[in-house]
GROMACS .gro file of C-alpha atoms in nm:
model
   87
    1UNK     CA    1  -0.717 -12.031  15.577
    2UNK     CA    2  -0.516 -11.740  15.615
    3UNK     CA    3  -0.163 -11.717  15.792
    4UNK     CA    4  -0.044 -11.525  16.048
    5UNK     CA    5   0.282 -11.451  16.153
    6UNK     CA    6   0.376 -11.249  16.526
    7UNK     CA    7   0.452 -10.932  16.532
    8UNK     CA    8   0.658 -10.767  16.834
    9UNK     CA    9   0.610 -10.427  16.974
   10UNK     CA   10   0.930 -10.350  17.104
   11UNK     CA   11   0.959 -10.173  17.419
   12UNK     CA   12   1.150  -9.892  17.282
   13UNK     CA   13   0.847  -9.782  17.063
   14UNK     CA   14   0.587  -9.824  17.285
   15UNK     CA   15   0.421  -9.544  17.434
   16UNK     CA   16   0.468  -9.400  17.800
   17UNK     CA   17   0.185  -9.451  18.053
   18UNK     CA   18   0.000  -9.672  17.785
   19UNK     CA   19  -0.023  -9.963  18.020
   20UNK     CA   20  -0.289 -10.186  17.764
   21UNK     CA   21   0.008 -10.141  17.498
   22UNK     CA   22   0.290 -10.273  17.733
   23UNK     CA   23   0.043 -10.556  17.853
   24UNK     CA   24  -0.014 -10.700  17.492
   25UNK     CA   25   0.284 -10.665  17.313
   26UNK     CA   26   0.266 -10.978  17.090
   27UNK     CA   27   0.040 -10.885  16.759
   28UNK     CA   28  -0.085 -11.057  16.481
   29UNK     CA   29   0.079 -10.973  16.138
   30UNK     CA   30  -0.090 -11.086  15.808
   31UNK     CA   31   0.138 -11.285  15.600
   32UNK     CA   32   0.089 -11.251  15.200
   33UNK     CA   33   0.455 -11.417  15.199
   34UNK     CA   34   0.635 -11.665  15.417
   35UNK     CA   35   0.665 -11.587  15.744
   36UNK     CA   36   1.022 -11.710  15.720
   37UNK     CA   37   1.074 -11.384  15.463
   38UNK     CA   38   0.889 -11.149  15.746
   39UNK     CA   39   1.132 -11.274  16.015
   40UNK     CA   40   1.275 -10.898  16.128
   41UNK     CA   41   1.078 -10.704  15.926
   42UNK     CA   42   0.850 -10.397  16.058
   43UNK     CA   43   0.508 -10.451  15.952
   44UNK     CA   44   0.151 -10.329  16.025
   45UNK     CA   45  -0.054 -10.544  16.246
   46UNK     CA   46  -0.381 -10.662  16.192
   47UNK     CA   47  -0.485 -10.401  16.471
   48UNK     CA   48  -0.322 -10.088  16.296
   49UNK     CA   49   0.017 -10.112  16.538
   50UNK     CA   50   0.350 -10.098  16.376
   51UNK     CA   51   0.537 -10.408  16.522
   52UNK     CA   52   0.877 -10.620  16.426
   53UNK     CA   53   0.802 -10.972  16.267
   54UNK     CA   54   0.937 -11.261  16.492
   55UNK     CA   55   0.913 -11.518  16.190
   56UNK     CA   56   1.013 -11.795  16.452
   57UNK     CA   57   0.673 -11.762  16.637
   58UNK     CA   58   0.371 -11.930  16.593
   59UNK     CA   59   0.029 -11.648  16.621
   60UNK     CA   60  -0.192 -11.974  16.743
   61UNK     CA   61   0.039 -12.028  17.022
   62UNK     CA   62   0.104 -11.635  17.132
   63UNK     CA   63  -0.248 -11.588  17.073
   64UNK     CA   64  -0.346 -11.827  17.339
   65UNK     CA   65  -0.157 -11.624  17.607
   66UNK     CA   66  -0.213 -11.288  17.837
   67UNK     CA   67  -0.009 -11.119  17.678
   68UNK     CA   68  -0.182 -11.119  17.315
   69UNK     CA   69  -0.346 -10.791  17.136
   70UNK     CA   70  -0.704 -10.854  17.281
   71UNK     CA   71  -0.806 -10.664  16.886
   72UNK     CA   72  -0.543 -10.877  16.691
   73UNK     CA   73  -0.744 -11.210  16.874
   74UNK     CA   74  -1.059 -11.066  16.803
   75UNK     CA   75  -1.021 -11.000  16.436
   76UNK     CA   76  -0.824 -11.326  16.364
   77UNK     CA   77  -1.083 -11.521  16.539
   78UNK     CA   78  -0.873 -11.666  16.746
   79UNK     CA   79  -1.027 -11.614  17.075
   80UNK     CA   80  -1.300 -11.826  17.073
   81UNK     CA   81  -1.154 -12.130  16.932
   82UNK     CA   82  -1.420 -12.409  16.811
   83UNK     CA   83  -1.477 -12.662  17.042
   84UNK     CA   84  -1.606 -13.023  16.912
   85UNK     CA   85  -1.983 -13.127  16.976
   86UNK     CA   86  -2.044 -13.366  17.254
   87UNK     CA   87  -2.288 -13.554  17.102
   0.00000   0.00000   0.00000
C-alpha cells in the first residue's frame, strides 16, 4: 500500500478567480520517505499542484472531506472506499 501524506495549497499561491483551486486546497502528496521528514516541505501533488507538506495530517481523513482535490481522490482511490459484502 502506498502512503500519502497532505499537501497544503497556501492561499498566497493560489490563483485569482480560480474558485475550484480555493475550494480544494488540501492535496495528496506521495511519500517515498516519512511523512514526518515531508512535514514543511514544498512538494508536487499527486494532481501536478505545487503544495506545502502538513506532515501532521492524515490524507484518509482530509480526503474524506469537501474540501479535498476531487483529482488527488480520484487517483489515490480514495473516493470510493470499499464497502464490506452483506452477505
Amino acid at each position: 500500500m502506498e502512503t500519502y501524506a497532505v499537501g497544503f495549497a497556501r492561499p498566497d499561491r493560489w490563483s485569482r478567480g480560480d474558485t475550484a483551486e480555493d475550494s480544494h486546497p488540501w492535496h495528496a502528496v506521495e511519500a517515498h520517505r516519512p511523512t514526518a521528514e515531508l512535514d514543511g516541505e514544498v512538494e508536487l501533488a499527486v494532481c501536478g499542484a505545487i503544495v506545502q507538506v502538513w506532515g501532521s495530517q492524515k490524507w484518509e481523513r482530509v480526503g474524506s472531506g469537501r474540501t479535498a482535490c476531487p483529482e488527488c481522490l480520484r487517483a489515490t482511490a480514495a473516493a470510493k472506499p470499499l464497502s464490506t459484502s452483506s452477505r
